[in-house]
């Protein structure tokens, strides 16, 4: 396409957002606020406490009797009513919207209760009895990828479900000729930008129409619409997906809700009423989604002058328990641009995809970019260190030269425009790099730990819908047919009085799309942005949509925005033709301004915008010959540059490629290990900016999450696969105190491939900021292996060495092998009753039931073996458990070993303890020690409180034991003192 | 002390955005659910239900409070204000809301009503805050979209304008 820079009266200017009045007044309707039909039921989901287990049985009979419960669905009903979801790979790894025969991660949906309200639905969850048989787990990607690892999907025969090798240029030659090879392996953690609004689904099965009418905050892409409709066994139009105009943040995350859409559709069909489900925060953090954690072994072939001539990347990407479409997108989304901002012609890539017993991976802002740029930019910093070169000089030496755009990168990206050298010059000058270097020098002279980091990112936008087919071999691709493009829609309507409205396919998640669309259309039609009503709702039964519809890959500026201009231009052309007809001039001599349409050469010849629009509605007979009546136009846009992968496995993964250059100074507190960002500069070339204020908003937001990913955020799993980051007190999002204000700089190299010259800008900083901060920490400390997040504890350990082990006390040997998180404790108590009496209480089920806190029922199920039902709580989590307890090594009335397990909807636990009874004066001294592991919801949210809770339970236990054996008030941690014995003798005390 | 009805709910009466209201709530019902479900206030946004994110923040007798950590029956006899209390009855937005709009202090807007409640209370107590104090106040809230920059600017600007007014 011919290059054209478009600056209009409104496009390119900072403007307040047309969305904000509603939001600020609290009147914007989010999905959870949408009106519900009378009789709508609410759903709550029972989730797996195990990382991997067979489901032996599910008993819902008692739960069905609970108040308000209308239905309960399990995997059995789901298998009856739906087909497994299609997946990208041809591998036997079926998945439904509920677990069927086994669970594969903590938090996997096992059953859904549909009830009158959410409180009652959650109450009933406690009464569903699921018997699990725990299985060995595959947790760490490297371990899971080994032969003999426990298999997440046994039918596949391996946890590595896809391996592909790619070679570009002459990598072997490059590595043979290199002066040296520099290598670095990185291990990028799991995280997510966690929108503040969780998933919401309101499904209504219309039996007579056989239509599933769904309102949700699903954000697209609609590539999964066919996945959902096929699972539901209906044709596309029978699955009506509606989205409200407002969504409480997306960041890609709201793509992965589609299994819940199907689940609620089936529930609605079963109960014959609408069913609504609102995800809570624990569900979201535990089970919604995570960006894949990835291990990348990177190698650079380097000449002594700093020129990098080749790269090798071996990637192992962890997709968790299921491969939900469009996974493994993050592994291929950046494929064409794996050489980053550098002019490197020779490269190999090996992509391996591993399944583990963790939450499925999915779309998160950056979509594989943070992982890859962490590898490339950490590797480049390491090259600089090894060569003894300044990092920035090394970057300069290797950047793609100015004047070589459009530039075809080794793996196929067609980088549209840029001037990277100029960007560096502006950034170092306007960001005052010299001053920052001075600060570093001064800090170091004072003995402080200070470092400067750099990062270079080529920011892709608007994904090529064919990128994922790169995972298939050339032969497979030929068989399946070519895939490419990215179709965008915008509809502009002008009513009979000249009122302008539009709809578009971008499903905004807060970015201000309506504002930009109104700017674009206002410019074309000579009206004001506030005169245009933008309806950003989407309805697949009513609005045009394609598989590319949605909010992802920063596609708005380069996909939906051009579609809007196309639609507006069609309207403009039509109105110009009508006006020309009336004014008796040629249509190319017509212009639009301030609500008027006039002859350029004779502005006296003018018509009101509304008058021209009205003609198309009121008097189609007056229109110029051959013109269609009405005034509604659809703009459809797909860029021709988005070609399918070629036979050399080259793929132009994106339409536009912006440029980001960041640098920062950080100081590390030697005592606490805290990383403080002293100054952060972020330089962007995103082509033409459509609204600079909105563009800066994307940079600020991406930067804030970049800071979170660098320093705080990680989804943490225990060694048993339990999930440990279930609250916002465990998963630490940065607040206003942790996010400094970065200095944002811009330059504009318009994209020749998009009509407005714009590129994406929303994802650059989530790719650049984590590695920029890590490079600064590497510069400050000289440490090479840095794993994010760089929390104070982790950094302190790196700079100070590991803390010495806790001194050995007189603690008894732990009764069982425990993970690091296992709860251990010991103590003594005194009971004013003889050991024999205490013993009798401990072995009598009825008595024991009264002693154990929260126990409702206890029965003897075998010699020394009990089954109990109890209610327990830790912090905010309370629920019912089934306990199995056995007494072994009985040495009445002196000692016993108690071991057992707890199982409930909130989690499971197993452990054991020793109890010793010693007769002392006035009663029995009981000494005990215990150790147990814990998983499930209790572990996810209660981790910080478990030790305290265990101590409280123990003290309650002995208090009750004391009451029962000797009457109330007879328990103390120590035998009665001589003073108490004296009082007793005197009859003053009992 | 209000009495439990035979359906297990008790009546709750309080002043909501200046108007007396009465509703019925089970003792365990959260104020978030009560305001949303019983009072129809969709501006009450639920983000975490454990008091960290601040999206549900309201003002109770003038002080910011987490509606998700408050039972509905605890509102009995109190004054509860939501973001609706900020704009004039005619719908004209307050200086704080307008400053948020001017500085693009919101994107998805889900956290915004809660942040406006904390900020409005803060500015009543602290007329001339430093940036550090504003950030400290905002640290009771999570925003995942904006990086907080626009909010800090907006709040500082409102404080300056009120002083010079």
mmCIF file with all atom_site columns, N, CA and C in Angstrom, chain A residues 599-658:
data_model
loop_
_atom_site.group_PDB
_atom_site.id
_atom_site.type_symbol
_atom_site.label_atom_id
_atom_site.label_alt_id
_atom_site.label_comp_id
_atom_site.label_asym_id
_atom_site.label_entity_id
_atom_site.label_seq_id
_atom_site.pdbx_PDB_ins_code
_atom_site.Cartn_x
_atom_site.Cartn_y
_atom_site.Cartn_z
_atom_site.occupancy
_atom_site.B_iso_or_equiv
_atom_site.pdbx_formal_charge
_atom_site.auth_seq_id
_atom_site.auth_comp_id
_atom_site.auth_asym_id
_atom_site.auth_atom_id
_atom_site.pdbx_PDB_model_num
ATOM 1   N N  . UNK A 1 599 ? -19.590 22.701  -1.900  1.00 0.00 ? 599 UNK A N  1
ATOM 2   C CA . UNK A 1 599 ? -18.720 22.688  -3.075  1.00 0.00 ? 599 UNK A CA 1
ATOM 3   C C  . UNK A 1 599 ? -17.440 23.434  -2.734  1.00 0.00 ? 599 UNK A C  1
ATOM 4   N N  . UNK A 1 600 ? -16.305 22.788  -2.957  1.00 0.00 ? 600 UNK A N  1
ATOM 5   C CA . UNK A 1 600 ? -15.036 23.382  -2.548  1.00 0.00 ? 600 UNK A CA 1
ATOM 6   C C  . UNK A 1 600 ? -14.821 24.725  -3.247  1.00 0.00 ? 600 UNK A C  1
ATOM 7   N N  . UNK A 1 601 ? -15.153 24.759  -4.507  1.00 0.00 ? 601 UNK A N  1
ATOM 8   C CA . UNK A 1 601 ? -14.852 25.969  -5.262  1.00 0.00 ? 601 UNK A CA 1
ATOM 9   C C  . UNK A 1 601 ? -15.910 27.069  -5.085  1.00 0.00 ? 601 UNK A C  1
ATOM 10  N N  . UNK A 1 602 ? -17.036 26.696  -4.494  1.00 0.00 ? 602 UNK A N  1
ATOM 11  C CA . UNK A 1 602 ? -18.068 27.701  -4.258  1.00 0.00 ? 602 UNK A CA 1
ATOM 12  C C  . UNK A 1 602 ? -18.786 27.387  -2.946  1.00 0.00 ? 602 UNK A C  1
ATOM 13  N N  . UNK A 1 603 ? -18.138 27.770  -1.825  1.00 0.00 ? 603 UNK A N  1
ATOM 14  C CA . UNK A 1 603 ? -18.679 27.385  -0.514  1.00 0.00 ? 603 UNK A CA 1
ATOM 15  C C  . UNK A 1 603 ? -20.085 27.910  -0.257  1.00 0.00 ? 603 UNK A C  1
ATOM 16  N N  . UNK A 1 604 ? -20.555 28.797  -1.090  1.00 0.00 ? 604 UNK A N  1
ATOM 17  C CA . UNK A 1 604 ? -21.945 29.216  -0.949  1.00 0.00 ? 604 UNK A CA 1
ATOM 18  C C  . UNK A 1 604 ? -22.886 28.060  -1.262  1.00 0.00 ? 604 UNK A C  1
ATOM 19  N N  . UNK A 1 605 ? -22.410 27.198  -2.144  1.00 0.00 ? 605 UNK A N  1
ATOM 20  C CA . UNK A 1 605 ? -23.214 26.014  -2.495  1.00 0.00 ? 605 UNK A CA 1
ATOM 21  C C  . UNK A 1 605 ? -23.037 25.001  -1.366  1.00 0.00 ? 605 UNK A C  1
ATOM 22  N N  . UNK A 1 606 ? -23.989 24.981  -0.465  1.00 0.00 ? 606 UNK A N  1
ATOM 23  C CA . UNK A 1 606 ? -23.813 24.124  0.718   1.00 0.00 ? 606 UNK A CA 1
ATOM 24  C C  . UNK A 1 606 ? -25.125 23.447  1.102   1.00 0.00 ? 606 UNK A C  1
ATOM 25  N N  . UNK A 1 607 ? -24.984 22.272  1.687   1.00 0.00 ? 607 UNK A N  1
ATOM 26  C CA . UNK A 1 607 ? -26.139 21.521  2.169   1.00 0.00 ? 607 UNK A CA 1
ATOM 27  C C  . UNK A 1 607 ? -25.853 21.094  3.596   1.00 0.00 ? 607 UNK A C  1
ATOM 28  N N  . UNK A 1 608 ? -26.893 21.013  4.387   1.00 0.00 ? 608 UNK A N  1
ATOM 29  C CA . UNK A 1 608 ? -26.699 20.502  5.735   1.00 0.00 ? 608 UNK A CA 1
ATOM 30  C C  . UNK A 1 608 ? -26.446 18.993  5.652   1.00 0.00 ? 608 UNK A C  1
ATOM 31  N N  . UNK A 1 609 ? -25.540 18.536  6.504   1.00 0.00 ? 609 UNK A N  1
ATOM 32  C CA . UNK A 1 609 ? -25.219 17.106  6.585   1.00 0.00 ? 609 UNK A CA 1
ATOM 33  C C  . UNK A 1 609 ? -26.507 16.285  6.758   1.00 0.00 ? 609 UNK A C  1
ATOM 34  N N  . UNK A 1 610 ? -27.399 16.815  7.628   1.00 0.00 ? 610 UNK A N  1
ATOM 35  C CA . UNK A 1 610 ? -28.629 16.069  7.929   1.00 0.00 ? 610 UNK A CA 1
ATOM 36  C C  . UNK A 1 610 ? -29.553 16.006  6.706   1.00 0.00 ? 610 UNK A C  1
ATOM 37  N N  . UNK A 1 611 ? -29.517 17.044  5.907   1.00 0.00 ? 611 UNK A N  1
ATOM 38  C CA . UNK A 1 611 ? -30.384 17.093  4.729   1.00 0.00 ? 611 UNK A CA 1
ATOM 39  C C  . UNK A 1 611 ? -29.963 15.998  3.732   1.00 0.00 ? 611 UNK A C  1
ATOM 40  N N  . UNK A 1 612 ? -28.639 15.895  3.518   1.00 0.00 ? 612 UNK A N  1
ATOM 41  C CA . UNK A 1 612 ? -28.130 14.899  2.570   1.00 0.00 ? 612 UNK A CA 1
ATOM 42  C C  . UNK A 1 612 ? -28.443 13.485  3.078   1.00 0.00 ? 612 UNK A C  1
ATOM 43  N N  . UNK A 1 613 ? -28.209 13.280  4.390   1.00 0.00 ? 613 UNK A N  1
ATOM 44  C CA . UNK A 1 613 ? -28.493 11.958  4.958   1.00 0.00 ? 613 UNK A CA 1
ATOM 45  C C  . UNK A 1 613 ? -29.979 11.635  4.817   1.00 0.00 ? 613 UNK A C  1
ATOM 46  N N  . UNK A 1 614 ? -30.823 12.633  5.071   1.00 0.00 ? 614 UNK A N  1
ATOM 47  C CA . UNK A 1 614 ? -32.265 12.412  5.035   1.00 0.00 ? 614 UNK A CA 1
ATOM 48  C C  . UNK A 1 614 ? -32.734 11.964  3.674   1.00 0.00 ? 614 UNK A C  1
ATOM 49  N N  . UNK A 1 615 ? -32.105 12.479  2.621   1.00 0.00 ? 615 UNK A N  1
ATOM 50  C CA . UNK A 1 615 ? -32.509 12.104  1.269   1.00 0.00 ? 615 UNK A CA 1
ATOM 51  C C  . UNK A 1 615 ? -32.447 10.595  1.057   1.00 0.00 ? 615 UNK A C  1
ATOM 52  N N  . UNK A 1 616 ? -31.369 9.999   1.600   1.00 0.00 ? 616 UNK A N  1
ATOM 53  C CA . UNK A 1 616 ? -31.193 8.552   1.403   1.00 0.00 ? 616 UNK A CA 1
ATOM 54  C C  . UNK A 1 616 ? -32.270 7.751   2.133   1.00 0.00 ? 616 UNK A C  1
ATOM 55  N N  . UNK A 1 617 ? -32.872 8.367   3.159   1.00 0.00 ? 617 UNK A N  1
ATOM 56  C CA . UNK A 1 617 ? -33.916 7.671   3.916   1.00 0.00 ? 617 UNK A CA 1
ATOM 57  C C  . UNK A 1 617 ? -35.317 8.000   3.392   1.00 0.00 ? 617 UNK A C  1
ATOM 58  N N  . UNK A 1 618 ? -35.577 9.325   3.176   1.00 0.00 ? 618 UNK A N  1
ATOM 59  C CA . UNK A 1 618 ? -36.947 9.764   2.882   1.00 0.00 ? 618 UNK A CA 1
ATOM 60  C C  . UNK A 1 618 ? -37.296 9.672   1.394   1.00 0.00 ? 618 UNK A C  1
ATOM 61  N N  . UNK A 1 619 ? -36.310 9.953   0.561   1.00 0.00 ? 619 UNK A N  1
ATOM 62  C CA . UNK A 1 619 ? -36.662 10.024  -0.853  1.00 0.00 ? 619 UNK A CA 1
ATOM 63  C C  . UNK A 1 619 ? -35.620 9.340   -1.730  1.00 0.00 ? 619 UNK A C  1
ATOM 64  N N  . UNK A 1 620 ? -35.563 8.026   -1.624  1.00 0.00 ? 620 UNK A N  1
ATOM 65  C CA . UNK A 1 620 ? -34.571 7.294   -2.419  1.00 0.00 ? 620 UNK A CA 1
ATOM 66  C C  . UNK A 1 620 ? -34.699 7.589   -3.913  1.00 0.00 ? 620 UNK A C  1
ATOM 67  N N  . UNK A 1 621 ? -35.905 7.995   -4.329  1.00 0.00 ? 621 UNK A N  1
ATOM 68  C CA . UNK A 1 621 ? -36.090 8.301   -5.745  1.00 0.00 ? 621 UNK A CA 1
ATOM 69  C C  . UNK A 1 621 ? -35.291 9.517   -6.197  1.00 0.00 ? 621 UNK A C  1
ATOM 70  N N  . UNK A 1 622 ? -34.931 10.387  -5.238  1.00 0.00 ? 622 UNK A N  1
ATOM 71  C CA . UNK A 1 622 ? -34.171 11.588  -5.566  1.00 0.00 ? 622 UNK A CA 1
ATOM 72  C C  . UNK A 1 622 ? -32.676 11.331  -5.715  1.00 0.00 ? 622 UNK A C  1
ATOM 73  N N  . UNK A 1 623 ? -32.261 10.134  -5.297  1.00 0.00 ? 623 UNK A N  1
ATOM 74  C CA . UNK A 1 623 ? -30.822 9.851   -5.288  1.00 0.00 ? 623 UNK A CA 1
ATOM 75  C C  . UNK A 1 623 ? -30.284 9.775   -6.711  1.00 0.00 ? 623 UNK A C  1
ATOM 76  N N  . UNK A 1 624 ? -28.989 9.991   -6.860  1.00 0.00 ? 624 UNK A N  1
ATOM 77  C CA . UNK A 1 624 ? -28.392 9.835   -8.188  1.00 0.00 ? 624 UNK A CA 1
ATOM 78  C C  . UNK A 1 624 ? -28.686 8.439   -8.727  1.00 0.00 ? 624 UNK A C  1
ATOM 79  N N  . UNK A 1 625 ? -28.722 8.291   -10.055 1.00 0.00 ? 625 UNK A N  1
ATOM 80  C CA . UNK A 1 625 ? -29.036 6.986   -10.648 1.00 0.00 ? 625 UNK A CA 1
ATOM 81  C C  . UNK A 1 625 ? -28.069 5.909   -10.161 1.00 0.00 ? 625 UNK A C  1
ATOM 82  N N  . UNK A 1 626 ? -28.555 4.689   -10.009 1.00 0.00 ? 626 UNK A N  1
ATOM 83  C CA . UNK A 1 626 ? -27.764 3.509   -9.627  1.00 0.00 ? 626 UNK A CA 1
ATOM 84  C C  . UNK A 1 626 ? -27.254 3.527   -8.185  1.00 0.00 ? 626 UNK A C  1
ATOM 85  N N  . UNK A 1 627 ? -27.714 4.453   -7.387  1.00 0.00 ? 627 UNK A N  1
ATOM 86  C CA . UNK A 1 627 ? -27.241 4.476   -5.999  1.00 0.00 ? 627 UNK A CA 1
ATOM 87  C C  . UNK A 1 627 ? -28.202 3.676   -5.123  1.00 0.00 ? 627 UNK A C  1
ATOM 88  N N  . UNK A 1 628 ? -27.616 2.853   -4.220  1.00 0.00 ? 628 UNK A N  1
ATOM 89  C CA . UNK A 1 628 ? -28.457 2.108   -3.278  1.00 0.00 ? 628 UNK A CA 1
ATOM 90  C C  . UNK A 1 628 ? -29.049 3.070   -2.260  1.00 0.00 ? 628 UNK A C  1
ATOM 91  N N  . UNK A 1 629 ? -30.282 2.832   -1.831  1.00 0.00 ? 629 UNK A N  1
ATOM 92  C CA . UNK A 1 629 ? -30.854 3.695   -0.800  1.00 0.00 ? 629 UNK A CA 1
ATOM 93  C C  . UNK A 1 629 ? -30.214 3.430   0.555   1.00 0.00 ? 629 UNK A C  1
ATOM 94  N N  . UNK A 1 630 ? -30.587 4.243   1.532   1.00 0.00 ? 630 UNK A N  1
ATOM 95  C CA . UNK A 1 630 ? -30.094 4.038   2.897   1.00 0.00 ? 630 UNK A CA 1
ATOM 96  C C  . UNK A 1 630 ? -28.721 4.647   3.095   1.00 0.00 ? 630 UNK A C  1
ATOM 97  N N  . UNK A 1 631 ? -28.296 4.686   4.348   1.00 0.00 ? 631 UNK A N  1
ATOM 98  C CA . UNK A 1 631 ? -27.011 5.316   4.663   1.00 0.00 ? 631 UNK A CA 1
ATOM 99  C C  . UNK A 1 631 ? -26.316 4.520   5.763   1.00 0.00 ? 631 UNK A C  1
ATOM 100 N N  . UNK A 1 632 ? -25.935 3.310   5.422   1.00 0.00 ? 632 UNK A N  1
ATOM 101 C CA . UNK A 1 632 ? -25.245 2.435   6.374   1.00 0.00 ? 632 UNK A CA 1
ATOM 102 C C  . UNK A 1 632 ? -24.163 1.693   5.615   1.00 0.00 ? 632 UNK A C  1
ATOM 103 N N  . UNK A 1 633 ? -22.945 1.748   6.086   1.00 0.00 ? 633 UNK A N  1
ATOM 104 C CA . UNK A 1 633 ? -21.846 1.107   5.369   1.00 0.00 ? 633 UNK A CA 1
ATOM 105 C C  . UNK A 1 633 ? -20.982 0.290   6.327   1.00 0.00 ? 633 UNK A C  1
ATOM 106 N N  . UNK A 1 634 ? -20.521 -0.827  5.815   1.00 0.00 ? 634 UNK A N  1
ATOM 107 C CA . UNK A 1 634 ? -19.619 -1.670  6.596   1.00 0.00 ? 634 UNK A CA 1
ATOM 108 C C  . UNK A 1 634 ? -18.226 -1.564  6.005   1.00 0.00 ? 634 UNK A C  1
ATOM 109 N N  . UNK A 1 635 ? -17.258 -1.292  6.852   1.00 0.00 ? 635 UNK A N  1
ATOM 110 C CA . UNK A 1 635 ? -15.857 -1.334  6.435   1.00 0.00 ? 635 UNK A CA 1
ATOM 111 C C  . UNK A 1 635 ? -15.281 -2.686  6.827   1.00 0.00 ? 635 UNK A C  1
ATOM 112 N N  . UNK A 1 636 ? -14.678 -3.357  5.873   1.00 0.00 ? 636 UNK A N  1
ATOM 113 C CA . UNK A 1 636 ? -14.054 -4.660  6.142   1.00 0.00 ? 636 UNK A CA 1
ATOM 114 C C  . UNK A 1 636 ? -12.604 -4.548  5.717   1.00 0.00 ? 636 UNK A C  1
ATOM 115 N N  . UNK A 1 637 ? -11.710 -4.984  6.601   1.00 0.00 ? 637 UNK A N  1
ATOM 116 C CA . UNK A 1 637 ? -10.287 -4.760  6.328   1.00 0.00 ? 637 UNK A CA 1
ATOM 117 C C  . UNK A 1 637 ? -9.483  -5.994  6.740   1.00 0.00 ? 637 UNK A C  1
ATOM 118 N N  . UNK A 1 638 ? -8.635  -6.426  5.834   1.00 0.00 ? 638 UNK A N  1
ATOM 119 C CA . UNK A 1 638 ? -7.635  -7.444  6.177   1.00 0.00 ? 638 UNK A CA 1
ATOM 120 C C  . UNK A 1 638 ? -6.407  -7.127  5.346   1.00 0.00 ? 638 UNK A C  1
ATOM 121 N N  . UNK A 1 639 ? -5.257  -7.033  5.987   1.00 0.00 ? 639 UNK A N  1
ATOM 122 C CA . UNK A 1 639 ? -4.051  -6.583  5.285   1.00 0.00 ? 639 UNK A CA 1
ATOM 123 C C  . UNK A 1 639 ? -3.465  -7.709  4.436   1.00 0.00 ? 639 UNK A C  1
ATOM 124 N N  . UNK A 1 640 ? -3.102  -7.398  3.184   1.00 0.00 ? 640 UNK A N  1
ATOM 125 C CA . UNK A 1 640 ? -2.541  -8.433  2.307   1.00 0.00 ? 640 UNK A CA 1
ATOM 126 C C  . UNK A 1 640 ? -1.183  -8.949  2.765   1.00 0.00 ? 640 UNK A C  1
ATOM 127 N N  . UNK A 1 641 ? -0.512  -8.155  3.617   1.00 0.00 ? 641 UNK A N  1
ATOM 128 C CA . UNK A 1 641 ? 0.823   -8.600  4.055   1.00 0.00 ? 641 UNK A CA 1
ATOM 129 C C  . UNK A 1 641 ? 0.758   -9.799  5.004   1.00 0.00 ? 641 UNK A C  1
ATOM 130 N N  . UNK A 1 642 ? -0.441  -10.112 5.507   1.00 0.00 ? 642 UNK A N  1
ATOM 131 C CA . UNK A 1 642 ? -0.546  -11.231 6.451   1.00 0.00 ? 642 UNK A CA 1
ATOM 132 C C  . UNK A 1 642 ? -0.692  -12.537 5.681   1.00 0.00 ? 642 UNK A C  1
ATOM 133 N N  . UNK A 1 643 ? 0.417   -12.966 5.120   1.00 0.00 ? 643 UNK A N  1
ATOM 134 C CA . UNK A 1 643 ? 0.415   -14.182 4.298   1.00 0.00 ? 643 UNK A CA 1
ATOM 135 C C  . UNK A 1 643 ? 0.585   -15.412 5.181   1.00 0.00 ? 643 UNK A C  1
ATOM 136 N N  . UNK A 1 644 ? 0.127   -16.548 4.685   1.00 0.00 ? 644 UNK A N  1
ATOM 137 C CA . UNK A 1 644 ? 0.358   -17.802 5.424   1.00 0.00 ? 644 UNK A CA 1
ATOM 138 C C  . UNK A 1 644 ? 1.860   -18.104 5.493   1.00 0.00 ? 644 UNK A C  1
ATOM 139 N N  . UNK A 1 645 ? 2.284   -18.979 6.422   1.00 0.00 ? 645 UNK A N  1
ATOM 140 C CA . UNK A 1 645 ? 3.694   -19.359 6.470   1.00 0.00 ? 645 UNK A CA 1
ATOM 141 C C  . UNK A 1 645 ? 4.134   -19.964 5.136   1.00 0.00 ? 645 UNK A C  1
ATOM 142 N N  . UNK A 1 646 ? 5.379   -19.699 4.724   1.00 0.00 ? 646 UNK A N  1
ATOM 143 C CA . UNK A 1 646 ? 5.854   -20.277 3.457   1.00 0.00 ? 646 UNK A CA 1
ATOM 144 C C  . UNK A 1 646 ? 6.525   -21.621 3.699   1.00 0.00 ? 646 UNK A C  1
ATOM 145 N N  . UNK A 1 647 ? 7.014   -22.238 2.636   1.00 0.00 ? 647 UNK A N  1
ATOM 146 C CA . UNK A 1 647 ? 7.560   -23.589 2.769   1.00 0.00 ? 647 UNK A CA 1
ATOM 147 C C  . UNK A 1 647 ? 8.917   -23.613 3.464   1.00 0.00 ? 647 UNK A C  1
ATOM 148 N N  . UNK A 1 648 ? 9.503   -22.428 3.658   1.00 0.00 ? 648 UNK A N  1
ATOM 149 C CA . UNK A 1 648 ? 10.733  -22.372 4.456   1.00 0.00 ? 648 UNK A CA 1
ATOM 150 C C  . UNK A 1 648 ? 10.397  -22.080 5.921   1.00 0.00 ? 648 UNK A C  1
ATOM 151 N N  . UNK A 1 649 ? 9.123   -22.231 6.290   1.00 0.00 ? 649 UNK A N  1
ATOM 152 C CA . UNK A 1 649 ? 8.667   -21.991 7.661   1.00 0.00 ? 649 UNK A CA 1
ATOM 153 C C  . UNK A 1 649 ? 8.824   -20.540 8.097   1.00 0.00 ? 649 UNK A C  1
ATOM 154 N N  . UNK A 1 650 ? 8.926   -19.648 7.137   1.00 0.00 ? 650 UNK A N  1
ATOM 155 C CA . UNK A 1 650 ? 8.943   -18.225 7.494   1.00 0.00 ? 650 UNK A CA 1
ATOM 156 C C  . UNK A 1 650 ? 7.506   -17.746 7.605   1.00 0.00 ? 650 UNK A C  1
ATOM 157 N N  . UNK A 1 651 ? 7.262   -16.930 8.617   1.00 0.00 ? 651 UNK A N  1
ATOM 158 C CA . UNK A 1 651 ? 5.911   -16.438 8.836   1.00 0.00 ? 651 UNK A CA 1
ATOM 159 C C  . UNK A 1 651 ? 5.970   -14.980 9.271   1.00 0.00 ? 651 UNK A C  1
ATOM 160 N N  . UNK A 1 652 ? 5.181   -14.159 8.569   1.00 0.00 ? 652 UNK A N  1
ATOM 161 C CA . UNK A 1 652 ? 5.046   -12.763 9.006   1.00 0.00 ? 652 UNK A CA 1
ATOM 162 C C  . UNK A 1 652 ? 3.960   -12.745 10.072  1.00 0.00 ? 652 UNK A C  1
ATOM 163 N N  . UNK A 1 653 ? 4.381   -12.946 11.327  1.00 0.00 ? 653 UNK A N  1
ATOM 164 C CA . UNK A 1 653 ? 3.428   -13.194 12.411  1.00 0.00 ? 653 UNK A CA 1
ATOM 165 C C  . UNK A 1 653 ? 2.510   -12.013 12.707  1.00 0.00 ? 653 UNK A C  1
ATOM 166 N N  . UNK A 1 654 ? 2.931   -10.790 12.337  1.00 0.00 ? 654 UNK A N  1
ATOM 167 C CA . UNK A 1 654 ? 2.123   -9.612  12.660  1.00 0.00 ? 654 UNK A CA 1
ATOM 168 C C  . UNK A 1 654 ? 2.099   -8.652  11.479  1.00 0.00 ? 654 UNK A C  1
ATOM 169 N N  . UNK A 1 655 ? 1.148   -7.740  11.513  1.00 0.00 ? 655 UNK A N  1
ATOM 170 C CA . UNK A 1 655 ? 1.082   -6.759  10.431  1.00 0.00 ? 655 UNK A CA 1
ATOM 171 C C  . UNK A 1 655 ? 2.037   -5.593  10.666  1.00 0.00 ? 655 UNK A C  1
ATOM 172 N N  . UNK A 1 656 ? 2.077   -5.104  11.918  1.00 0.00 ? 656 UNK A N  1
ATOM 173 C CA . UNK A 1 656 ? 2.946   -3.955  12.190  1.00 0.00 ? 656 UNK A CA 1
ATOM 174 C C  . UNK A 1 656 ? 3.936   -4.307  13.292  1.00 0.00 ? 656 UNK A C  1
ATOM 175 N N  . UNK A 1 657 ? 5.048   -3.593  13.270  1.00 0.00 ? 657 UNK A N  1
ATOM 176 C CA . UNK A 1 657 ? 6.101   -3.822  14.253  1.00 0.00 ? 657 UNK A CA 1
ATOM 177 C C  . UNK A 1 657 ? 6.595   -2.471  14.765  1.00 0.00 ? 657 UNK A C  1
ATOM 178 N N  . UNK A 1 658 ? 6.208   -2.144  15.971  1.00 0.00 ? 658 UNK A N  1
ATOM 179 C CA . UNK A 1 658 ? 6.697   -0.916  16.596  1.00 0.00 ? 658 UNK A CA 1
ATOM 180 C C  . UNK A 1 658 ? 8.067   -1.163  17.206  1.00 0.00 ? 658 UNK A C  1
#
